[in-house]
Amino acid sequence: MKVQAYKLSMVREHVENFAGIRKRKISNSRTAGQIISEHLKGIDREAFVVLALDSHLRPVGINTASVGTLNVAPVYAREVFKFAILASASSIIVGHNHPSGDRTPSDNDKEVTMKLLLAAEVLGIPINDHIIVAESGVFSFQEEGLLLPMKTEASLKLMH
């Protein structure tokens, strides 16, 4: 039986309006929130996105990893990091919207963030922030001190 060889590539969906942002370092949640908010503008359900950054923290691209229902979007690390790897991202910022208008993270949001942080550690692609955008504003896991991986027994085994 022959083994098939494959070539991986990405297909650009459309050009985001990164005018001026592409050249600028994304070093705060406000800038990241603006990009994510613009990308998700007009969507009526929760969607989870990945913003890939180069080594100078400038955006390389953005990808919608998941679209869900009114109050939840399924998030799988393999889908988040597939784009990051193909985009040769040095680091990423993840984000999603809350159509309810409340920017407060749910328990599920926190759990997903912890799982992604563990995957990021294994893959060597840091997550700089997890942003929630809503009518009430932007929530930054980084600014709120919630971006630290949980030191559970399972995560300690993965890290060593």
mmCIF file of N, CA, C and O in Angstrom, residues 52-148:
data_model
loop_
_atom_site.group_PDB
_atom_site.id
_atom_site.type_symbol
_atom_site.label_atom_id
_atom_site.label_comp_id
_atom_site.label_asym_id
_atom_site.label_seq_id
_atom_site.Cartn_x
_atom_site.Cartn_y
_atom_site.Cartn_z
ATOM 1 N N ALA A 52 -3.656 35.526 14.490
ATOM 2 C CA ALA A 52 -2.260 35.083 14.429
ATOM 3 C C ALA A 52 -1.351 36.307 14.380
ATOM 4 O O ALA A 52 -1.619 37.263 13.649
ATOM 5 N N LEU A 53 -0.267 36.255 15.161
ATOM 6 C CA LEU A 53 0.675 37.371 15.242
ATOM 7 C C LEU A 53 2.070 36.924 14.838
ATOM 8 O O LEU A 53 2.459 35.779 15.070
ATOM 9 N N ASP A 54 2.821 37.860 14.247
ATOM 10 C CA ASP A 54 4.215 37.558 13.930
ATOM 11 C C ASP A 54 5.083 37.812 15.166
ATOM 12 O O ASP A 54 4.576 38.140 16.240
ATOM 13 N N SER A 55 6.386 37.695 15.022
ATOM 14 C CA SER A 55 7.278 37.833 16.177
ATOM 15 C C SER A 55 7.362 39.258 16.711
ATOM 16 O O SER A 55 7.889 39.486 17.798
ATOM 17 N N HIS A 56 6.820 40.222 15.951
ATOM 18 C CA HIS A 56 6.771 41.618 16.404
ATOM 19 C C HIS A 56 5.381 41.998 16.907
ATOM 20 O O HIS A 56 5.075 43.179 17.057
ATOM 21 N N LEU A 57 4.526 40.979 17.139
ATOM 22 C CA LEU A 57 3.148 41.144 17.614
ATOM 23 C C LEU A 57 2.268 41.908 16.629
ATOM 24 O O LEU A 57 1.301 42.556 17.015
ATOM 25 N N ARG A 58 2.586 41.783 15.351
ATOM 26 C CA ARG A 58 1.746 42.376 14.301
ATOM 27 C C ARG A 58 0.851 41.279 13.732
ATOM 28 O O ARG A 58 1.277 40.131 13.600
ATOM 29 N N PRO A 59 -0.393 41.619 13.384
ATOM 30 C CA PRO A 59 -1.317 40.596 12.877
ATOM 31 C C PRO A 59 -0.893 40.032 11.530
ATOM 32 O O PRO A 59 -0.515 40.761 10.632
ATOM 33 N N VAL A 60 -0.944 38.709 11.437
ATOM 34 C CA VAL A 60 -0.681 37.997 10.195
ATOM 35 C C VAL A 60 -2.008 37.689 9.512
ATOM 36 O O VAL A 60 -2.146 37.757 8.309
ATOM 37 N N GLY A 61 -3.021 37.340 10.323
ATOM 38 C CA GLY A 61 -4.334 37.002 9.800
ATOM 39 C C GLY A 61 -5.274 36.640 10.922
ATOM 40 O O GLY A 61 -4.875 36.526 12.076
ATOM 41 N N ILE A 62 -6.530 36.471 10.552
ATOM 42 C CA ILE A 62 -7.565 36.109 11.528
ATOM 43 C C ILE A 62 -8.412 34.999 10.925
ATOM 44 O O ILE A 62 -8.648 34.964 9.713
ATOM 45 N N ASN A 63 -8.843 34.061 11.772
ATOM 46 C CA ASN A 63 -9.612 32.916 11.317
ATOM 47 C C ASN A 63 -10.724 32.626 12.306
ATOM 48 O O ASN A 63 -10.507 32.653 13.515
ATOM 49 N N THR A 64 -11.912 32.336 11.776
ATOM 50 C CA THR A 64 -13.018 31.913 12.621
ATOM 51 C C THR A 64 -12.892 30.410 12.806
ATOM 52 O O THR A 64 -13.071 29.648 11.866
ATOM 53 N N ALA A 65 -12.560 29.994 14.030
ATOM 54 C CA ALA A 65 -12.341 28.581 14.325
ATOM 55 C C ALA A 65 -13.642 27.842 14.619
ATOM 56 O O ALA A 65 -13.719 26.634 14.457
ATOM 57 N N SER A 66 -14.673 28.590 15.050
ATOM 58 C CA SER A 66 -15.922 27.947 15.416
ATOM 59 C C SER A 66 -17.066 28.956 15.437
ATOM 60 O O SER A 66 -16.875 30.096 15.847
ATOM 61 N N VAL A 67 -18.233 28.514 14.985
ATOM 62 C CA VAL A 67 -19.465 29.302 15.104
ATOM 63 C C VAL A 67 -20.479 28.410 15.801
ATOM 64 O O VAL A 67 -20.643 27.250 15.447
ATOM 65 N N GLY A 68 -21.131 28.959 16.816
ATOM 66 C CA GLY A 68 -22.041 28.149 17.608
ATOM 67 C C GLY A 68 -23.459 28.648 17.598
ATOM 68 O O GLY A 68 -24.009 29.002 16.552
ATOM 69 N N THR A 69 -24.032 28.734 18.794
ATOM 70 C CA THR A 69 -25.419 29.153 18.968
ATOM 71 C C THR A 69 -25.439 30.517 19.646
ATOM 72 O O THR A 69 -24.412 31.182 19.754
ATOM 73 N N LEU A 70 -26.567 30.891 20.156
ATOM 74 C CA LEU A 70 -26.728 32.190 20.793
ATOM 75 C C LEU A 70 -25.788 32.401 21.975
ATOM 76 O O LEU A 70 -25.306 33.501 22.207
ATOM 77 N N ASN A 71 -25.498 31.331 22.722
ATOM 78 C CA ASN A 71 -24.682 31.532 23.922
ATOM 79 C C ASN A 71 -23.484 30.605 24.072
ATOM 80 O O ASN A 71 -22.849 30.585 25.125
ATOM 81 N N VAL A 72 -23.137 29.834 23.057
ATOM 82 C CA VAL A 72 -21.958 28.972 23.147
ATOM 83 C C VAL A 72 -21.437 28.627 21.755
ATOM 84 O O VAL A 72 -22.218 28.462 20.817
ATOM 85 N N ALA A 73 -20.125 28.568 21.649
ATOM 86 C CA ALA A 73 -19.467 28.100 20.423
ATOM 87 C C ALA A 73 -18.508 26.992 20.832
ATOM 88 O O ALA A 73 -17.691 27.184 21.731
ATOM 89 N N PRO A 74 -18.609 25.828 20.196
ATOM 90 C CA PRO A 74 -17.683 24.752 20.559
ATOM 91 C C PRO A 74 -16.263 25.129 20.148
ATOM 92 O O PRO A 74 -16.047 25.664 19.067
ATOM 93 N N VAL A 75 -15.307 24.887 21.026
ATOM 94 C CA VAL A 75 -13.926 25.251 20.748
ATOM 95 C C VAL A 75 -13.048 24.015 20.933
ATOM 96 O O VAL A 75 -13.081 23.382 21.988
ATOM 97 N N TYR A 76 -12.280 23.700 19.897
ATOM 98 C CA TYR A 76 -11.365 22.570 19.932
ATOM 99 C C TYR A 76 -9.956 23.081 19.666
ATOM 100 O O TYR A 76 -9.721 23.813 18.697
ATOM 101 N N ALA A 77 -9.031 22.684 20.526
ATOM 102 C CA ALA A 77 -7.647 23.143 20.398
ATOM 103 C C ALA A 77 -7.093 22.850 19.009
ATOM 104 O O ALA A 77 -6.383 23.684 18.435
ATOM 105 N N ARG A 78 -7.426 21.710 18.435
ATOM 106 C CA ARG A 78 -6.886 21.359 17.116
ATOM 107 C C ARG A 78 -7.309 22.373 16.058
ATOM 108 O O ARG A 78 -6.543 22.676 15.146
ATOM 109 N N GLU A 79 -8.522 22.907 16.157
ATOM 110 C CA GLU A 79 -8.987 23.894 15.184
ATOM 111 C C GLU A 79 -8.333 25.250 15.410
ATOM 112 O O GLU A 79 -8.021 25.969 14.465
ATOM 113 N N VAL A 80 -8.122 25.605 16.665
ATOM 114 C CA VAL A 80 -7.475 26.871 17.001
ATOM 115 C C VAL A 80 -6.033 26.864 16.510
ATOM 116 O O VAL A 80 -5.574 27.791 15.833
ATOM 117 N N PHE A 81 -5.311 25.793 16.812
ATOM 118 C CA PHE A 81 -3.885 25.756 16.506
ATOM 119 C C PHE A 81 -3.574 25.334 15.068
ATOM 120 O O PHE A 81 -2.479 25.583 14.587
ATOM 121 N N LYS A 82 -4.534 24.738 14.386
ATOM 122 C CA LYS A 82 -4.331 24.411 12.969
ATOM 123 C C LYS A 82 -4.031 25.697 12.194
ATOM 124 O O LYS A 82 -3.070 25.778 11.437
ATOM 125 N N PHE A 83 -4.846 26.704 12.418
ATOM 126 C CA PHE A 83 -4.632 27.988 11.738
ATOM 127 C C PHE A 83 -3.314 28.623 12.182
ATOM 128 O O PHE A 83 -2.540 29.116 11.365
ATOM 129 N N ALA A 84 -3.056 28.603 13.480
ATOM 130 C CA ALA A 84 -1.823 29.215 13.998
ATOM 131 C C ALA A 84 -0.590 28.589 13.371
ATOM 132 O O ALA A 84 0.358 29.287 12.989
ATOM 133 N N ILE A 85 -0.598 27.277 13.234
ATOM 134 C CA ILE A 85 0.547 26.580 12.642
ATOM 135 C C ILE A 85 0.669 26.914 11.159
ATOM 136 O O ILE A 85 1.750 27.248 10.673
ATOM 137 N N LEU A 86 -0.444 26.834 10.430
ATOM 138 C CA LEU A 86 -0.398 27.129 8.990
ATOM 139 C C LEU A 86 -0.022 28.581 8.709
ATOM 140 O O LEU A 86 0.593 28.884 7.686
ATOM 141 N N ALA A 87 -0.375 29.482 9.617
ATOM 142 C CA ALA A 87 -0.048 30.899 9.444
ATOM 143 C C ALA A 87 1.364 31.223 9.942
ATOM 144 O O ALA A 87 1.792 32.367 9.876
ATOM 145 N N SER A 88 2.081 30.221 10.447
ATOM 146 C CA SER A 88 3.412 30.412 11.036
ATOM 147 C C SER A 88 3.386 31.487 12.122
ATOM 148 O O SER A 88 4.274 32.338 12.201
ATOM 149 N N ALA A 89 2.365 31.432 12.939
ATOM 150 C CA ALA A 89 2.200 32.426 14.006
ATOM 151 C C ALA A 89 3.265 32.243 15.078
ATOM 152 O O ALA A 89 3.557 31.125 15.495
ATOM 153 N N SER A 90 3.808 33.350 15.517
ATOM 154 C CA SER A 90 4.747 33.345 16.625
ATOM 155 C C SER A 90 3.971 33.255 17.945
ATOM 156 O O SER A 90 4.429 32.652 18.906
ATOM 157 N N SER A 91 2.793 33.856 17.959
ATOM 158 C CA SER A 91 1.880 33.797 19.096
ATOM 159 C C SER A 91 0.478 34.092 18.574
ATOM 160 O O SER A 91 0.316 34.480 17.412
ATOM 161 N N ILE A 92 -0.520 33.908 19.430
ATOM 162 C CA ILE A 92 -1.899 34.164 19.009
ATOM 163 C C ILE A 92 -2.658 34.902 20.103
ATOM 164 O O ILE A 92 -2.261 34.900 21.268
ATOM 165 N N ILE A 93 -3.743 35.518 19.673
ATOM 166 C CA ILE A 93 -4.757 36.049 20.578
ATOM 167 C C ILE A 93 -6.049 35.374 20.156
ATOM 168 O O ILE A 93 -6.368 35.328 18.973
ATOM 169 N N VAL A 94 -6.752 34.800 21.107
ATOM 170 C CA VAL A 94 -8.037 34.187 20.798
ATOM 171 C C VAL A 94 -9.135 35.105 21.303
ATOM 172 O O VAL A 94 -8.914 35.942 22.181
ATOM 173 N N GLY A 95 -10.299 34.962 20.737
ATOM 174 C CA GLY A 95 -11.404 35.808 21.173
ATOM 175 C C GLY A 95 -12.734 35.286 20.693
ATOM 176 O O GLY A 95 -12.809 34.453 19.797
ATOM 177 N N HIS A 96 -13.758 35.794 21.320
ATOM 178 C CA HIS A 96 -15.106 35.462 20.875
ATOM 179 C C HIS A 96 -16.057 36.576 21.296
ATOM 180 O O HIS A 96 -15.695 37.466 22.061
ATOM 181 N N ASN A 97 -17.250 36.507 20.756
ATOM 182 C CA ASN A 97 -18.263 37.507 21.066
ATOM 183 C C ASN A 97 -19.299 36.927 22.019
ATOM 184 O O ASN A 97 -19.436 35.712 22.141
ATOM 185 N N HIS A 98 -19.973 37.814 22.709
ATOM 186 C CA HIS A 98 -21.122 37.449 23.535
ATOM 187 C C HIS A 98 -22.327 38.211 22.984
ATOM 188 O O HIS A 98 -22.503 39.385 23.295
ATOM 189 N N PRO A 99 -23.142 37.571 22.158
ATOM 190 C CA PRO A 99 -24.323 38.245 21.601
ATOM 191 C C PRO A 99 -25.281 38.778 22.659
ATOM 192 O O PRO A 99 -26.055 39.691 22.387
ATOM 193 N N SER A 100 -25.212 38.246 23.872
ATOM 194 C CA SER A 100 -26.084 38.711 24.955
ATOM 195 C C SER A 100 -25.768 40.147 25.353
ATOM 196 O O SER A 100 -26.586 40.817 25.979
ATOM 197 N N GLY A 101 -24.573 40.613 24.991
ATOM 198 C CA GLY A 101 -24.173 41.970 25.341
ATOM 199 C C GLY A 101 -23.341 42.066 26.604
ATOM 200 O O GLY A 101 -22.728 43.083 26.890
ATOM 201 N N ASP A 102 -23.293 40.981 27.397
ATOM 202 C CA ASP A 102 -22.536 40.958 28.654
ATOM 203 C C ASP A 102 -21.133 40.412 28.392
ATOM 204 O O ASP A 102 -20.978 39.290 27.928
ATOM 205 N N ARG A 103 -20.126 41.185 28.722
ATOM 206 C CA ARG A 103 -18.745 40.794 28.444
ATOM 207 C C ARG A 103 -18.153 39.852 29.484
ATOM 208 O O ARG A 103 -17.047 39.339 29.321
ATOM 209 N N THR A 104 -18.869 39.559 30.556
ATOM 210 C CA THR A 104 -18.379 38.712 31.641
ATOM 211 C C THR A 104 -18.143 37.284 31.149
ATOM 212 O O THR A 104 -19.032 36.681 30.549
ATOM 213 N N PRO A 105 -16.952 36.718 31.440
ATOM 214 C CA PRO A 105 -16.689 35.340 30.988
ATOM 215 C C PRO A 105 -17.500 34.317 31.780
ATOM 216 O O PRO A 105 -17.675 34.460 32.992
ATOM 217 N N SER A 106 -17.977 33.309 31.081
ATOM 218 C CA SER A 106 -18.695 32.212 31.733
ATOM 219 C C SER A 106 -17.686 31.205 32.276
ATOM 220 O O SER A 106 -16.487 31.272 31.966
ATOM 221 N N ASP A 107 -18.167 30.257 33.061
ATOM 222 C CA ASP A 107 -17.296 29.184 33.540
ATOM 223 C C ASP A 107 -16.732 28.401 32.359
ATOM 224 O O ASP A 107 -15.575 27.995 32.372
ATOM 225 N N ASN A 108 -17.556 28.198 31.336
ATOM 226 C CA ASN A 108 -17.107 27.494 30.137
ATOM 227 C C ASN A 108 -15.986 28.282 29.440
ATOM 228 O O ASN A 108 -15.022 27.693 28.956
ATOM 229 N N ASP A 109 -16.116 29.602 29.376
ATOM 230 C CA ASP A 109 -15.066 30.439 28.774
ATOM 231 C C ASP A 109 -13.737 30.238 29.500
ATOM 232 O O ASP A 109 -12.680 30.127 28.882
ATOM 233 N N LYS A 110 -13.799 30.175 30.815
ATOM 234 C CA LYS A 110 -12.586 29.994 31.622
ATOM 235 C C LYS A 110 -11.986 28.605 31.405
ATOM 236 O O LYS A 110 -10.771 28.457 31.287
ATOM 237 N N GLU A 111 -12.851 27.597 31.341
ATOM 238 C CA GLU A 111 -12.390 26.229 31.127
ATOM 239 C C GLU A 111 -11.733 26.078 29.755
ATOM 240 O O GLU A 111 -10.663 25.470 29.633
ATOM 241 N N VAL A 112 -12.349 26.637 28.722
ATOM 242 C CA VAL A 112 -11.790 26.585 27.371
ATOM 243 C C VAL A 112 -10.426 27.266 27.335
ATOM 244 O O VAL A 112 -9.471 26.759 26.739
ATOM 245 N N THR A 113 -10.319 28.392 28.014
ATOM 246 C CA THR A 113 -9.056 29.126 28.054
ATOM 247 C C THR A 113 -7.958 28.273 28.676
ATOM 248 O O THR A 113 -6.841 28.210 28.139
ATOM 249 N N MET A 114 -8.256 27.598 29.763
ATOM 250 C CA MET A 114 -7.256 26.755 30.419
ATOM 251 C C MET A 114 -6.817 25.611 29.517
ATOM 252 O O MET A 114 -5.631 25.289 29.434
ATOM 253 N N LYS A 115 -7.760 24.987 28.822
ATOM 254 C CA LYS A 115 -7.415 23.895 27.904
ATOM 255 C C LYS A 115 -6.531 24.402 26.764
ATOM 256 O O LYS A 115 -5.564 23.742 26.374
ATOM 257 N N LEU A 116 -6.854 25.567 26.252
ATOM 258 C CA LEU A 116 -6.045 26.130 25.170
ATOM 259 C C LEU A 116 -4.650 26.509 25.649
ATOM 260 O O LEU A 116 -3.666 26.352 24.918
ATOM 261 N N LEU A 117 -4.539 26.992 26.889
ATOM 262 C CA LEU A 117 -3.225 27.333 27.446
ATOM 263 C C LEU A 117 -2.341 26.092 27.571
ATOM 264 O O LEU A 117 -1.135 26.155 27.319
ATOM 265 N N LEU A 118 -2.935 24.969 27.944
ATOM 266 C CA LEU A 118 -2.169 23.721 28.025
ATOM 267 C C LEU A 118 -1.688 23.290 26.645
ATOM 268 O O LEU A 118 -0.530 22.898 26.472
ATOM 269 N N ALA A 119 -2.571 23.378 25.650
ATOM 270 C CA ALA A 119 -2.181 23.026 24.283
ATOM 271 C C ALA A 119 -1.101 23.977 23.773
ATOM 272 O O ALA A 119 -0.152 23.553 23.105
ATOM 273 N N ALA A 120 -1.231 25.253 24.101
ATOM 274 C CA ALA A 120 -0.247 26.255 23.668
ATOM 275 C C ALA A 120 1.131 25.927 24.224
ATOM 276 O O ALA A 120 2.144 26.059 23.525
ATOM 277 N N GLU A 121 1.157 25.492 25.471
ATOM 278 C CA GLU A 121 2.432 25.144 26.102
ATOM 279 C C GLU A 121 3.092 23.975 25.381
ATOM 280 O O GLU A 121 4.280 23.988 25.101
ATOM 281 N N VAL A 122 2.311 22.962 25.061
ATOM 282 C CA VAL A 122 2.839 21.786 24.375
ATOM 283 C C VAL A 122 3.333 22.154 22.975
ATOM 284 O O VAL A 122 4.403 21.717 22.546
ATOM 285 N N LEU A 123 2.571 22.973 22.263
ATOM 286 C CA LEU A 123 2.909 23.326 20.889
ATOM 287 C C LEU A 123 3.938 24.444 20.771
ATOM 288 O O LEU A 123 4.515 24.655 19.709
ATOM 289 N N GLY A 124 4.150 25.191 21.840
ATOM 290 C CA GLY A 124 5.121 26.283 21.794
ATOM 291 C C GLY A 124 4.616 27.510 21.063
ATOM 292 O O GLY A 124 5.409 28.279 20.505
ATOM 293 N N ILE A 125 3.303 27.690 21.053
ATOM 294 C CA ILE A 125 2.694 28.882 20.449
ATOM 295 C C ILE A 125 1.934 29.605 21.559
ATOM 296 O O ILE A 125 0.823 29.209 21.913
ATOM 297 N N PRO A 126 2.522 30.652 22.133
ATOM 298 C CA PRO A 126 1.880 31.328 23.269
ATOM 299 C C PRO A 126 0.548 31.995 22.909
ATOM 300 O O PRO A 126 0.367 32.489 21.796
ATOM 301 N N ILE A 127 -0.351 31.994 23.890
ATOM 302 C CA ILE A 127 -1.597 32.745 23.780
ATOM 303 C C ILE A 127 -1.388 34.035 24.566
ATOM 304 O O ILE A 127 -1.217 33.998 25.777
ATOM 305 N N ASN A 128 -1.396 35.156 23.881
ATOM 306 C CA ASN A 128 -1.152 36.449 24.531
ATOM 307 C C ASN A 128 -2.374 36.971 25.274
ATOM 308 O O ASN A 128 -2.227 37.723 26.230
ATOM 309 N N ASP A 129 -3.563 36.603 24.814
ATOM 310 C CA ASP A 129 -4.784 37.066 25.474
ATOM 311 C C ASP A 129 -5.968 36.279 24.949
ATOM 312 O O ASP A 129 -5.907 35.657 23.881
ATOM 313 N N HIS A 130 -7.032 36.285 25.714
ATOM 314 C CA HIS A 130 -8.346 35.801 25.291
ATOM 315 C C HIS A 130 -9.275 36.986 25.507
ATOM 316 O O HIS A 130 -9.429 37.474 26.620
ATOM 317 N N ILE A 131 -9.857 37.449 24.431
ATOM 318 C CA ILE A 131 -10.692 38.649 24.425
ATOM 319 C C ILE A 131 -12.153 38.260 24.240
ATOM 320 O O ILE A 131 -12.470 37.445 23.374
ATOM 321 N N ILE A 132 -13.025 38.852 25.038
ATOM 322 C CA ILE A 132 -14.470 38.717 24.821
ATOM 323 C C ILE A 132 -14.984 40.088 24.422
ATOM 324 O O ILE A 132 -14.721 41.080 25.113
ATOM 325 N N VAL A 133 -15.682 40.150 23.288
ATOM 326 C CA VAL A 133 -16.264 41.416 22.850
ATOM 327 C C VAL A 133 -17.782 41.341 22.985
ATOM 328 O O VAL A 133 -18.396 40.320 22.699
ATOM 329 N N ALA A 134 -18.365 42.432 23.472
ATOM 330 C CA ALA A 134 -19.811 42.504 23.685
ATOM 331 C C ALA A 134 -20.234 43.967 23.670
ATOM 332 O O ALA A 134 -19.385 44.862 23.678
ATOM 333 N N GLU A 135 -21.525 44.198 23.653
ATOM 334 C CA GLU A 135 -22.023 45.580 23.693
ATOM 335 C C GLU A 135 -21.543 46.320 24.927
ATOM 336 O O GLU A 135 -21.316 47.523 24.891
ATOM 337 N N SER A 136 -21.363 45.595 26.039
ATOM 338 C CA SER A 136 -20.938 46.237 27.286
ATOM 339 C C SER A 136 -19.434 46.533 27.320
ATOM 340 O O SER A 136 -18.948 47.113 28.279
ATOM 341 N N GLY A 137 -18.701 46.129 26.275
ATOM 342 C CA GLY A 137 -17.277 46.420 26.211
ATOM 343 C C GLY A 137 -16.441 45.196 25.914
ATOM 344 O O GLY A 137 -16.933 44.185 25.424
ATOM 345 N N VAL A 138 -15.167 45.296 26.235
ATOM 346 C CA VAL A 138 -14.201 44.230 25.977
ATOM 347 C C VAL A 138 -13.706 43.676 27.301
ATOM 348 O O VAL A 138 -13.415 44.427 28.231
ATOM 349 N N PHE A 139 -13.619 42.350 27.387
ATOM 350 C CA PHE A 139 -13.041 41.700 28.556
ATOM 351 C C PHE A 139 -11.736 41.051 28.123
ATOM 352 O O PHE A 139 -11.690 40.329 27.125
ATOM 353 N N SER A 140 -10.668 41.280 28.873
ATOM 354 C CA SER A 140 -9.358 40.710 28.590
ATOM 355 C C SER A 140 -8.955 39.762 29.712
ATOM 356 O O SER A 140 -8.816 40.174 30.855
ATOM 357 N N PHE A 141 -8.759 38.496 29.368
ATOM 358 C CA PHE A 141 -8.284 37.533 30.359
ATOM 359 C C PHE A 141 -6.904 37.939 30.865
ATOM 360 O O PHE A 141 -6.598 37.770 32.037
ATOM 361 N N GLN A 142 -6.063 38.481 29.983
ATOM 362 C CA GLN A 142 -4.714 38.902 30.375
ATOM 363 C C GLN A 142 -4.782 40.031 31.406
ATOM 364 O O GLN A 142 -4.137 39.966 32.442
ATOM 365 N N GLU A 143 -5.559 41.060 31.104
ATOM 366 C CA GLU A 143 -5.649 42.205 32.008
ATOM 367 C C GLU A 143 -6.259 41.837 33.361
ATOM 368 O O GLU A 143 -5.953 42.456 34.369
ATOM 369 N N GLU A 144 -7.130 40.830 33.364
ATOM 370 C CA GLU A 144 -7.776 40.413 34.611
ATOM 371 C C GLU A 144 -6.993 39.337 35.354
ATOM 372 O O GLU A 144 -7.451 38.820 36.374
ATOM 373 N N GLY A 145 -5.812 38.972 34.829
ATOM 374 C CA GLY A 145 -4.974 37.980 35.496
ATOM 375 C C GLY A 145 -5.485 36.559 35.401
ATOM 376 O O GLY A 145 -5.142 35.713 36.225
ATOM 377 N N LEU A 146 -6.290 36.270 34.388
ATOM 378 C CA LEU A 146 -6.880 34.939 34.229
ATOM 379 C C LEU A 146 -6.217 34.115 33.129
ATOM 380 O O LEU A 146 -6.765 33.107 32.701
ATOM 381 N N LEU A 147 -5.045 34.522 32.687
ATOM 382 C CA LEU A 147 -4.394 33.817 31.578
ATOM 383 C C LEU A 147 -3.277 32.892 32.055
ATOM 384 O O LEU A 147 -2.438 32.487 31.283
ATOM 385 N N LEU A 148 -3.284 32.549 33.310
ATOM 386 C CA LEU A 148 -2.256 31.658 33.847
ATOM 387 C C LEU A 148 -2.767 30.225 33.806
ATOM 388 O O LEU A 148 -3.877 29.952 34.261
#
